[in-house]
PDB file of N, CA and C in Angstrom:
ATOM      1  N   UNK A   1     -13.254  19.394  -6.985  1.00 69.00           N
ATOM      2  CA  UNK A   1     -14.299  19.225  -6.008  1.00 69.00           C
ATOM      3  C   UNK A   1     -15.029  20.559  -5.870  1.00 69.00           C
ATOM      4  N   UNK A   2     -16.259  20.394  -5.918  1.00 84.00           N
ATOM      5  CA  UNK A   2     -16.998  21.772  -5.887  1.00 84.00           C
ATOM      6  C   UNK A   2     -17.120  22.284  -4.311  1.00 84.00           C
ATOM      7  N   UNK A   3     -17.823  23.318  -4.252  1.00 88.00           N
ATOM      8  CA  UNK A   3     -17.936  24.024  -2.999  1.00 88.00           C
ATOM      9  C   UNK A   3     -18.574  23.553  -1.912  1.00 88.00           C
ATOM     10  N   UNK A   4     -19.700  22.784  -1.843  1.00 87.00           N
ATOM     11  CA  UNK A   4     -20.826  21.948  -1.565  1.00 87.00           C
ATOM     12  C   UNK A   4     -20.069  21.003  -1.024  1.00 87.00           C
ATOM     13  N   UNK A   5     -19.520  20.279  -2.296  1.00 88.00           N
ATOM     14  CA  UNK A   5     -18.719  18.887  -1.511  1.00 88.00           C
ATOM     15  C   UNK A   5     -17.333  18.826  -0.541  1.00 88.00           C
ATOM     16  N   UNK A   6     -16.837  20.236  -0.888  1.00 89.00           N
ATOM     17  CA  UNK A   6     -15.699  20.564   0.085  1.00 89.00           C
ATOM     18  C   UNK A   6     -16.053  20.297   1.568  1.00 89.00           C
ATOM     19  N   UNK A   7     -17.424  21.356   1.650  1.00 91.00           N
ATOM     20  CA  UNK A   7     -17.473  21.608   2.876  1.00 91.00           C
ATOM     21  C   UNK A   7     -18.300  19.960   3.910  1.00 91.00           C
ATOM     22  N   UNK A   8     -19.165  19.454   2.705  1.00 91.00           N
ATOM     23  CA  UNK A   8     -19.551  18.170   3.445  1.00 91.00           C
ATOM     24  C   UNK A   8     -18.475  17.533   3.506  1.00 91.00           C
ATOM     25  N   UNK A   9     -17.432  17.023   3.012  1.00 92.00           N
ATOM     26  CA  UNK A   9     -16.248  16.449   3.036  1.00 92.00           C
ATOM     27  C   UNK A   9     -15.329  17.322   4.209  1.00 92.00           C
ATOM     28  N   UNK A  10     -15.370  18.356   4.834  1.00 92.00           N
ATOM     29  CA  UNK A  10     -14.203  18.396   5.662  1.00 92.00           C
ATOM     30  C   UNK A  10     -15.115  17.882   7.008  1.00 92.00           C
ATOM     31  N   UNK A  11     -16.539  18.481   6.941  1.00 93.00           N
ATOM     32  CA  UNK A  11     -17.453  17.954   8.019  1.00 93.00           C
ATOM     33  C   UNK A  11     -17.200  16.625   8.631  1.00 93.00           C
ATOM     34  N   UNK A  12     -16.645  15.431   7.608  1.00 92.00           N
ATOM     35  CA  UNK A  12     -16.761  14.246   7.587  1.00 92.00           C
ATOM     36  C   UNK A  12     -15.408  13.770   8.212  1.00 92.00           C
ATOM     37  N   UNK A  13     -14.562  14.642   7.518  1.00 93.00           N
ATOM     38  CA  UNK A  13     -13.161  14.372   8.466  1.00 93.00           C
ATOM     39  C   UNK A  13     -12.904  14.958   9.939  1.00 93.00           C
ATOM     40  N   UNK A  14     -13.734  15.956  10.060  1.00 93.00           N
ATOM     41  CA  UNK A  14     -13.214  16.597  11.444  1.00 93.00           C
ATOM     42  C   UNK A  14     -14.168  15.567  12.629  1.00 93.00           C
ATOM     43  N   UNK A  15     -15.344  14.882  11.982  1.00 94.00           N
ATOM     44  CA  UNK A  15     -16.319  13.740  12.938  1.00 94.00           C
ATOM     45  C   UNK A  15     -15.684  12.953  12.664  1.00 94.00           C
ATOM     46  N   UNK A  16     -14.755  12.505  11.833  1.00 94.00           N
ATOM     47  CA  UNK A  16     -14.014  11.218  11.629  1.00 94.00           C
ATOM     48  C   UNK A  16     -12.776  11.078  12.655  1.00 94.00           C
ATOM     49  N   UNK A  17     -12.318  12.406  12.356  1.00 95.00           N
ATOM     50  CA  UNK A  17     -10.944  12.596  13.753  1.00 95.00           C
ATOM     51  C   UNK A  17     -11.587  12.816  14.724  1.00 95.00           C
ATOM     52  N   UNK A  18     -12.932  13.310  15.152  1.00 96.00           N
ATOM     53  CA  UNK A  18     -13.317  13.514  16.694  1.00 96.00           C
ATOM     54  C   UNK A  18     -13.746  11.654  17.049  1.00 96.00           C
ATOM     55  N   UNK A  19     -13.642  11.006  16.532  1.00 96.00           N
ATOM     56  CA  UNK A  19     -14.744   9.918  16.593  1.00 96.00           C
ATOM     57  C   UNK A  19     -13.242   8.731  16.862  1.00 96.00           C
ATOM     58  N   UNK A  20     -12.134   9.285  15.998  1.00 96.00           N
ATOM     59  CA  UNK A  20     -10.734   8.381  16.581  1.00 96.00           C
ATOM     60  C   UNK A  20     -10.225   8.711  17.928  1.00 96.00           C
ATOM     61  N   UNK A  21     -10.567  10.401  18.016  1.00 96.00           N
ATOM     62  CA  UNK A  21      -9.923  10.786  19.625  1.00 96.00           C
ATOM     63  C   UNK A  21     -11.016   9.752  20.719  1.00 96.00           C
ATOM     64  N   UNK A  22     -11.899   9.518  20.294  1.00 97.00           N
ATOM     65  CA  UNK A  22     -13.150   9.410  20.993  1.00 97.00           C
ATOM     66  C   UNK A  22     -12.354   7.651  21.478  1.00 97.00           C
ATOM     67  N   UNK A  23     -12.431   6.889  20.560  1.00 97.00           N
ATOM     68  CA  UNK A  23     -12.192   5.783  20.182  1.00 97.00           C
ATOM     69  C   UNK A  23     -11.078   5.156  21.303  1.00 97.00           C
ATOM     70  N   UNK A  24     -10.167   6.000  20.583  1.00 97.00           N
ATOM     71  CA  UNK A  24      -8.664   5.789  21.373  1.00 97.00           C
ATOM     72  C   UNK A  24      -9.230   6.147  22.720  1.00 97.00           C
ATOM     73  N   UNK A  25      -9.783   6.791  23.619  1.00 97.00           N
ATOM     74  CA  UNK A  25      -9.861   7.142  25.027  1.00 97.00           C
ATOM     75  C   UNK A  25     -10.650   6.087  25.394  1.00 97.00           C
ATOM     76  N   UNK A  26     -12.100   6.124  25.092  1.00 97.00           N
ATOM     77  CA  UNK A  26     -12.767   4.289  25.202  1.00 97.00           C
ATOM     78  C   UNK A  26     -12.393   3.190  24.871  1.00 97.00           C
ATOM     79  N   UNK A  27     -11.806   3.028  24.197  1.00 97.00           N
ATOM     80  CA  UNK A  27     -10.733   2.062  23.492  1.00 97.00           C
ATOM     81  C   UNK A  27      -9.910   1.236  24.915  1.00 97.00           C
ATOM     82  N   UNK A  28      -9.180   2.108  24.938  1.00 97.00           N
ATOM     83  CA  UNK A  28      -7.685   2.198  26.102  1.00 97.00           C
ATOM     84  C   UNK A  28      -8.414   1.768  27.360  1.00 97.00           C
ATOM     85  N   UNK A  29      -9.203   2.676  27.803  1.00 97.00           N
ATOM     86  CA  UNK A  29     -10.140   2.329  29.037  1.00 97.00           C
ATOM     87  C   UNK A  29     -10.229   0.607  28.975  1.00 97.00           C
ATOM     88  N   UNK A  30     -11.496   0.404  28.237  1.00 96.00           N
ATOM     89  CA  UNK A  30     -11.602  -0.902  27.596  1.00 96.00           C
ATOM     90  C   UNK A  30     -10.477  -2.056  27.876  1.00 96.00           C
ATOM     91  N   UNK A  31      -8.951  -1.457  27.471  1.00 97.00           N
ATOM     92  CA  UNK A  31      -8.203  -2.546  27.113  1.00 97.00           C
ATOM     93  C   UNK A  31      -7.499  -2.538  28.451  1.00 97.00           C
ATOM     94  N   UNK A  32      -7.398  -1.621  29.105  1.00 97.00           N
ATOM     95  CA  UNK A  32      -7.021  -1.713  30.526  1.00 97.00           C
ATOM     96  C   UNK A  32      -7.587  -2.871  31.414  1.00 97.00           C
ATOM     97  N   UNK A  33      -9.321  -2.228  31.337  1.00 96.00           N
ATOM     98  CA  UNK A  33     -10.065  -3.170  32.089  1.00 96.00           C
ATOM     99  C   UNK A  33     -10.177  -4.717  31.736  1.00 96.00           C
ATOM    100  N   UNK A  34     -10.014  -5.040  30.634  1.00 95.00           N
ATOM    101  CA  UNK A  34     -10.492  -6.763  30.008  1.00 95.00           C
ATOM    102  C   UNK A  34      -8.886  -7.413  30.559  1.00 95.00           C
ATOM    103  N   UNK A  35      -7.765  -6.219  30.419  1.00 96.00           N
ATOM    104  CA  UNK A  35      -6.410  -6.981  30.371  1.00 96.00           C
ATOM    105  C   UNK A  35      -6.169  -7.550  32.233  1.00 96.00           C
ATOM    106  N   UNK A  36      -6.882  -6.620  32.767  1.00 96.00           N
ATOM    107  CA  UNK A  36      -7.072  -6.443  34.022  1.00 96.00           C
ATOM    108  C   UNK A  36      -7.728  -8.343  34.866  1.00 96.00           C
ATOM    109  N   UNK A  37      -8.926  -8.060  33.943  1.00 95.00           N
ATOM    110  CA  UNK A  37      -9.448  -9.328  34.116  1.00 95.00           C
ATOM    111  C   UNK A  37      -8.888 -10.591  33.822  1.00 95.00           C
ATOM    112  N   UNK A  38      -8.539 -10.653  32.203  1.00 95.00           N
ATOM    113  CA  UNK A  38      -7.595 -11.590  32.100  1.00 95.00           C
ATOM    114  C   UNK A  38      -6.528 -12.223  32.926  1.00 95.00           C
ATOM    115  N   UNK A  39      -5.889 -11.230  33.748  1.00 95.00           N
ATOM    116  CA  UNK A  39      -4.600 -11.255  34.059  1.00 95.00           C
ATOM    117  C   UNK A  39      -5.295 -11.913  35.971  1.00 95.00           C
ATOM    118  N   UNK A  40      -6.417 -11.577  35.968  1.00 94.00           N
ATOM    119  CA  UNK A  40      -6.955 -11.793  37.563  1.00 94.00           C
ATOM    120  C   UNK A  40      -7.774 -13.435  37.535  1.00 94.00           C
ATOM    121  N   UNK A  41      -7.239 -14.363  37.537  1.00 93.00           N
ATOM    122  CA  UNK A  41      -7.899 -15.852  37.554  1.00 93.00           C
ATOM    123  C   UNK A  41      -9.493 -15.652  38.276  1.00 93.00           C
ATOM    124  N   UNK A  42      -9.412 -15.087  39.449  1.00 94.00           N
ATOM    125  CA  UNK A  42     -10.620 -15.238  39.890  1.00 94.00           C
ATOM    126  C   UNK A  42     -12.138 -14.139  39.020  1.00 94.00           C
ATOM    127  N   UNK A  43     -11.488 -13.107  38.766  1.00 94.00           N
ATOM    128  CA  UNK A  43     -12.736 -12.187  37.375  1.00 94.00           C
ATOM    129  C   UNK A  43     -13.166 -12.650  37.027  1.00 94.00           C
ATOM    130  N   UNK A  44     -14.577 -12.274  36.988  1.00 94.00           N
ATOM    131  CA  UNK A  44     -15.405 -12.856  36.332  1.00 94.00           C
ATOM    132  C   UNK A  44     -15.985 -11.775  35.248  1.00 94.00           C
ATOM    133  N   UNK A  45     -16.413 -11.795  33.868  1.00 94.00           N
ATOM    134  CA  UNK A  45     -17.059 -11.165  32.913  1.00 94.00           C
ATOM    135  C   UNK A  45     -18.257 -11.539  31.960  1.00 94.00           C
ATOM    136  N   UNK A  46     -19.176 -10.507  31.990  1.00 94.00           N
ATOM    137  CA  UNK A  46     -20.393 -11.190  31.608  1.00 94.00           C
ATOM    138  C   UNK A  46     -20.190 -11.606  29.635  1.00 94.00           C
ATOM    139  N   UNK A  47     -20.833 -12.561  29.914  1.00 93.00           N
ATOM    140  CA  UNK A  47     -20.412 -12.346  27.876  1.00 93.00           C
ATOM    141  C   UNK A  47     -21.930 -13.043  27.346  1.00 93.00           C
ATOM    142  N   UNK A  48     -23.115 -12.160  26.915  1.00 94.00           N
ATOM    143  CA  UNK A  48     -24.421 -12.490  26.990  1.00 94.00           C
ATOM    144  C   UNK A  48     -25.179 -12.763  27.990  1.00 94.00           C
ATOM    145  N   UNK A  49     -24.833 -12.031  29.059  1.00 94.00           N
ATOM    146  CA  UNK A  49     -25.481 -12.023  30.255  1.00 94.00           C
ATOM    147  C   UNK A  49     -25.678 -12.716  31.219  1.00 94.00           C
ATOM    148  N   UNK A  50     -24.092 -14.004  30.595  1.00 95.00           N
ATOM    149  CA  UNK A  50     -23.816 -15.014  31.523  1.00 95.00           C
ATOM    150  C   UNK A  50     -22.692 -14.443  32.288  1.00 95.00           C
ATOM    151  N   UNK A  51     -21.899 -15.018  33.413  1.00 95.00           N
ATOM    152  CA  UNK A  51     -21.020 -14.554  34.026  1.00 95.00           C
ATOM    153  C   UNK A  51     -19.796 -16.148  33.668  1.00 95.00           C
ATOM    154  N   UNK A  52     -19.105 -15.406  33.055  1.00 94.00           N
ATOM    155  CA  UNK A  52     -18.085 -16.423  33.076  1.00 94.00           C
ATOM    156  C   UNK A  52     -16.266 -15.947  33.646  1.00 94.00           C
ATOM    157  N   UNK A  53     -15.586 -17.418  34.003  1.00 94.00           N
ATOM    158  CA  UNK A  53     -14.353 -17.094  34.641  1.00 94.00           C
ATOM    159  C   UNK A  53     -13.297 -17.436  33.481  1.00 94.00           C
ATOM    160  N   UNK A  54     -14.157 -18.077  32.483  1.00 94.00           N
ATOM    161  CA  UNK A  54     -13.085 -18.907  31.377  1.00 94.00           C
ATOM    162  C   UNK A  54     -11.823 -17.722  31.201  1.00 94.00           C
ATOM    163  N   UNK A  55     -10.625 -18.478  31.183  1.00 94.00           N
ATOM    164  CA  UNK A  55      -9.540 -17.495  30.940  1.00 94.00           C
ATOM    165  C   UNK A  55      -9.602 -16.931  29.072  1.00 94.00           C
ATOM    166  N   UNK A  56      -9.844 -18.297  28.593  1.00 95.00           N
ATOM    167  CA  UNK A  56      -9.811 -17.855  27.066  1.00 95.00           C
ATOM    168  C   UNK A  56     -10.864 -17.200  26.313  1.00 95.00           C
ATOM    169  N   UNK A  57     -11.496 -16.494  26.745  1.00 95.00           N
ATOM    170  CA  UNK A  57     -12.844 -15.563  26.664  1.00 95.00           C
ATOM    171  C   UNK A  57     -12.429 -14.195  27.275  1.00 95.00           C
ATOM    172  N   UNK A  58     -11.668 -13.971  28.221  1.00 96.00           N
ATOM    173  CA  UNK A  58     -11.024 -13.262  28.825  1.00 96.00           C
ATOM    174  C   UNK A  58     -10.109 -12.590  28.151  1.00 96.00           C
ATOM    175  N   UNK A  59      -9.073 -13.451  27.298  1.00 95.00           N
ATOM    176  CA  UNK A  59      -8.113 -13.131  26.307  1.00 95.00           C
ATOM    177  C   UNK A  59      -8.688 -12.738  25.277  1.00 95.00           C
ATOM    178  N   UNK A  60      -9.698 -13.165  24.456  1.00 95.00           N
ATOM    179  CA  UNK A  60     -10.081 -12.727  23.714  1.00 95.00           C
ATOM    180  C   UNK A  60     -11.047 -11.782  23.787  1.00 95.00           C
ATOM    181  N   UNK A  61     -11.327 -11.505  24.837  1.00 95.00           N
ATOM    182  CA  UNK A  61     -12.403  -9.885  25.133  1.00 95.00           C
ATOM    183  C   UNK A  61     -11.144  -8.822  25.206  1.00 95.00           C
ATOM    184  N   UNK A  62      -9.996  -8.993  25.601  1.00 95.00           N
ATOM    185  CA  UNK A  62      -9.039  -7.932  25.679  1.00 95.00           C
ATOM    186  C   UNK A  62      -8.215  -7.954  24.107  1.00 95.00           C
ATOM    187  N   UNK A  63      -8.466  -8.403  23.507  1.00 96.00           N
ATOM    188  CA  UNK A  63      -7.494  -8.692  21.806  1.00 96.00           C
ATOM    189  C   UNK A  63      -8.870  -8.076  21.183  1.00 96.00           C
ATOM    190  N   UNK A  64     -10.345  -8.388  21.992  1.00 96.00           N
ATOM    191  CA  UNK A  64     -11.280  -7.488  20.538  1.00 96.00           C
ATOM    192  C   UNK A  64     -10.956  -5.747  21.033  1.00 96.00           C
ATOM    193  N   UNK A  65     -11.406  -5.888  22.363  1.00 96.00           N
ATOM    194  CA  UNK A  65     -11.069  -4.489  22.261  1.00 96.00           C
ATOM    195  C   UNK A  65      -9.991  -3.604  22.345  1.00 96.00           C
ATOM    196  N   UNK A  66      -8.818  -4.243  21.985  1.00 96.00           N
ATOM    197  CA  UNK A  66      -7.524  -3.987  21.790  1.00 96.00           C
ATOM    198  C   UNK A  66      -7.799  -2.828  20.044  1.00 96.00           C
ATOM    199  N   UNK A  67      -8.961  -3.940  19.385  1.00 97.00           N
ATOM    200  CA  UNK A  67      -9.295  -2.767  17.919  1.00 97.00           C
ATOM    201  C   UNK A  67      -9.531  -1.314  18.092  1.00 97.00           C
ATOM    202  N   UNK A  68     -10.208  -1.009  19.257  1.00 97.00           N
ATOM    203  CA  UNK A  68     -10.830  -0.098  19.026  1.00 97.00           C
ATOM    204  C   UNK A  68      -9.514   0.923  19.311  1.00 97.00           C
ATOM    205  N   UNK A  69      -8.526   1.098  19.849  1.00 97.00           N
ATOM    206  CA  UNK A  69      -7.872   2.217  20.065  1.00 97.00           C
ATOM    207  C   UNK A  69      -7.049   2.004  18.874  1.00 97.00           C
ATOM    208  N   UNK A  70      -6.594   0.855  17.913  1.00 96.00           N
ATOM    209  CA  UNK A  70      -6.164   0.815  16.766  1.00 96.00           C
ATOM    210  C   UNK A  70      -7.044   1.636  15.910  1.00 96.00           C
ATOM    211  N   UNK A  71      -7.976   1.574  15.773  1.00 96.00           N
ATOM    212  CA  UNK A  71      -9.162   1.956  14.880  1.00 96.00           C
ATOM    213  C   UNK A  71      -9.382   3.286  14.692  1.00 96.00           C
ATOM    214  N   UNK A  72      -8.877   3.908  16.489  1.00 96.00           N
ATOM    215  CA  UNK A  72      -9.132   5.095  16.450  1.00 96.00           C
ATOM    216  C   UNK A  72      -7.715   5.958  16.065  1.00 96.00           C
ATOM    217  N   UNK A  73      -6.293   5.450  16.176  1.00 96.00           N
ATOM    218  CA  UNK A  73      -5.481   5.922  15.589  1.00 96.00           C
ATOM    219  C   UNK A  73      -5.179   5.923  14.731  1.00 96.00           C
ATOM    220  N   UNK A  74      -5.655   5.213  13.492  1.00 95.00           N
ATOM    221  CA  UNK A  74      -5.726   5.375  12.284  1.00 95.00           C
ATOM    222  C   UNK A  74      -7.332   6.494  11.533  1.00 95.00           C
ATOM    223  N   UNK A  75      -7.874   6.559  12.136  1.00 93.00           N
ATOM    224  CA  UNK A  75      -8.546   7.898  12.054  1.00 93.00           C
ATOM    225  C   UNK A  75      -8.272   9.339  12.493  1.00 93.00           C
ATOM    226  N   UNK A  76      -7.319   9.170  14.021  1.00 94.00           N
ATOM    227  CA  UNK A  76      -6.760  10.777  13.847  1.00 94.00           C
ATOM    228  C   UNK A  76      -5.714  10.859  13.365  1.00 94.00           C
ATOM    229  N   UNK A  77      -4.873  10.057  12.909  1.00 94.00           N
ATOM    230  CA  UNK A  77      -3.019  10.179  12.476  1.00 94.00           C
ATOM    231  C   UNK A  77      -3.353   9.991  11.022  1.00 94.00           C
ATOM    232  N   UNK A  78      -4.638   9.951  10.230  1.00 92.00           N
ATOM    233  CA  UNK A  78      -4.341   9.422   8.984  1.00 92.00           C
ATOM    234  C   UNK A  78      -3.854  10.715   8.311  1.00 92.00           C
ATOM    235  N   UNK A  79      -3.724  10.126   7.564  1.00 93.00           N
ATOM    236  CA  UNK A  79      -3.145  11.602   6.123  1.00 93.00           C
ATOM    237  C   UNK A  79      -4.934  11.969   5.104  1.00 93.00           C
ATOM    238  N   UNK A  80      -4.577  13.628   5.435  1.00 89.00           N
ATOM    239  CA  UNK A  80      -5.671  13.944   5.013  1.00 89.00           C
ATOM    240  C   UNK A  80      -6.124  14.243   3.487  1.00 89.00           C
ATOM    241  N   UNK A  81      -5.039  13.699   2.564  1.00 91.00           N
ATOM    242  CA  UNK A  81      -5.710  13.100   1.722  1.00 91.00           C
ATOM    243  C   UNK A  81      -6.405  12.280   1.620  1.00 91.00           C
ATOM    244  N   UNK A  82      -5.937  11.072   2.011  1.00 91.00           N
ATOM    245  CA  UNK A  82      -6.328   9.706   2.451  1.00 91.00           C
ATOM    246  C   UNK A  82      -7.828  10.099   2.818  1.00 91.00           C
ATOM    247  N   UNK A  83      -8.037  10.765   3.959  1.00 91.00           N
ATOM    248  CA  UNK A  83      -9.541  11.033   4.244  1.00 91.00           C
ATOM    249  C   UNK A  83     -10.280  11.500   3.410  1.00 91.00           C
ATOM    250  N   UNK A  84     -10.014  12.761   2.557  1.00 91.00           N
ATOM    251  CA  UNK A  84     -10.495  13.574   1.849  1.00 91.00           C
ATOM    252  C   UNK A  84     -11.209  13.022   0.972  1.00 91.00           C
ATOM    253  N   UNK A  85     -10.365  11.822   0.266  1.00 92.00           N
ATOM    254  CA  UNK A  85     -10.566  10.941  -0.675  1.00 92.00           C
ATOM    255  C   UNK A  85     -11.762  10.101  -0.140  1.00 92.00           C
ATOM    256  N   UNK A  86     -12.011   9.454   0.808  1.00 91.00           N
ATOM    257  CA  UNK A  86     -12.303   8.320   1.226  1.00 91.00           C
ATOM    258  C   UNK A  86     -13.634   9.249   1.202  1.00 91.00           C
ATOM    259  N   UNK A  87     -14.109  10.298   2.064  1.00 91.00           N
ATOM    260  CA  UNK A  87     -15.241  10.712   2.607  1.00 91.00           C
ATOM    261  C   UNK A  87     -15.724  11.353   0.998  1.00 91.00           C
ATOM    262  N   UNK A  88     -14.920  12.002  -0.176  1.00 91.00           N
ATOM    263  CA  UNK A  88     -15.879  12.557  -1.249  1.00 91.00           C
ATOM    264  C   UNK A  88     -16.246  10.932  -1.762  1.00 91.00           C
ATOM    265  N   UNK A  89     -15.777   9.754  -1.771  1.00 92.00           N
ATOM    266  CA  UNK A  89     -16.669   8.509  -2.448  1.00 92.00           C
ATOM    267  C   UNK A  89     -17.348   8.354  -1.536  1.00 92.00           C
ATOM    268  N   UNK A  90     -17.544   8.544  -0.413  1.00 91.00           N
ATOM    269  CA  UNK A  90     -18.825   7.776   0.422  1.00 91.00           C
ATOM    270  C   UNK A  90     -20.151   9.018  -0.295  1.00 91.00           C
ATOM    271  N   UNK A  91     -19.678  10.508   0.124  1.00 90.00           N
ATOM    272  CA  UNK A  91     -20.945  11.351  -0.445  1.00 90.00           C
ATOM    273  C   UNK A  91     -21.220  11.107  -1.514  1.00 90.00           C
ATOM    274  N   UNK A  92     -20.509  11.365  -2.321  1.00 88.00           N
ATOM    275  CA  UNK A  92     -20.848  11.101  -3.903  1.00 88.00           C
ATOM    276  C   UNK A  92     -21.764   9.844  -3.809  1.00 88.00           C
ATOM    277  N   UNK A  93     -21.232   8.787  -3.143  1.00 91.00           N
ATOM    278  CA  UNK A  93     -22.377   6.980  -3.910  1.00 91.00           C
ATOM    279  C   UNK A  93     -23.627   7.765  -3.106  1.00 91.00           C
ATOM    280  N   UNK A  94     -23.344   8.876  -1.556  1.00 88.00           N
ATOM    281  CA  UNK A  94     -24.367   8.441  -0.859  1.00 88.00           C
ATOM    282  C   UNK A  94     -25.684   9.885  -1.705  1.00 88.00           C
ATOM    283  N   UNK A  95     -25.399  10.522  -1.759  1.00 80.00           N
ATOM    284  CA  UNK A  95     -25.974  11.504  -2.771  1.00 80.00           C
ATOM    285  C   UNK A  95     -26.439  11.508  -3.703  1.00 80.00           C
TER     286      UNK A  95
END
């Protein structure tokens, strides 16, 4: 790997791990609040700018954003090969 691509490539991992810390903290928030609702019969949550009480919309607003703190721990815990690798094929196609 040349010099050039080193340094765009670590750029990419250190926004990649700031962007999992990021993730995981909004994430969690997120899964607190939807599990919150779920778990409260009377909550209500907007889903397209309707307000609904449905429980099973509820469950499944807390299982999507259940991804995002997954999403984000596999971006700061990964192995930095793994990254290294991943971010010189994105520059390289994107270059």
């Amino acid at each position: 790997m040349d010099e050039d691509l080193k340094k765009k490539v670590d750029i990419v991992v250190g926004l990649s791990r700031l962007a999992g810390g990021t993730l995981i903290l909004v994430g969690s928030i997120l899964v607190f609040v939807f599990t919150q609702a779920a778990l409260d019969p009377s909550a209500s949550i907007e889903i397209n700018g309707v307000p609904t009480k449905d429980q099973t919309d509820k469950v499944v607003a807390a299982i999507f954003t259940a991804l995002f703190p997954l999403i984000g721990l596999f971006l700061s815990f990964a192995p930095a090969k793994l990254l290294d690798k991943w971010a010189a094929k994105i520059i390289s196609r994107l270059s």
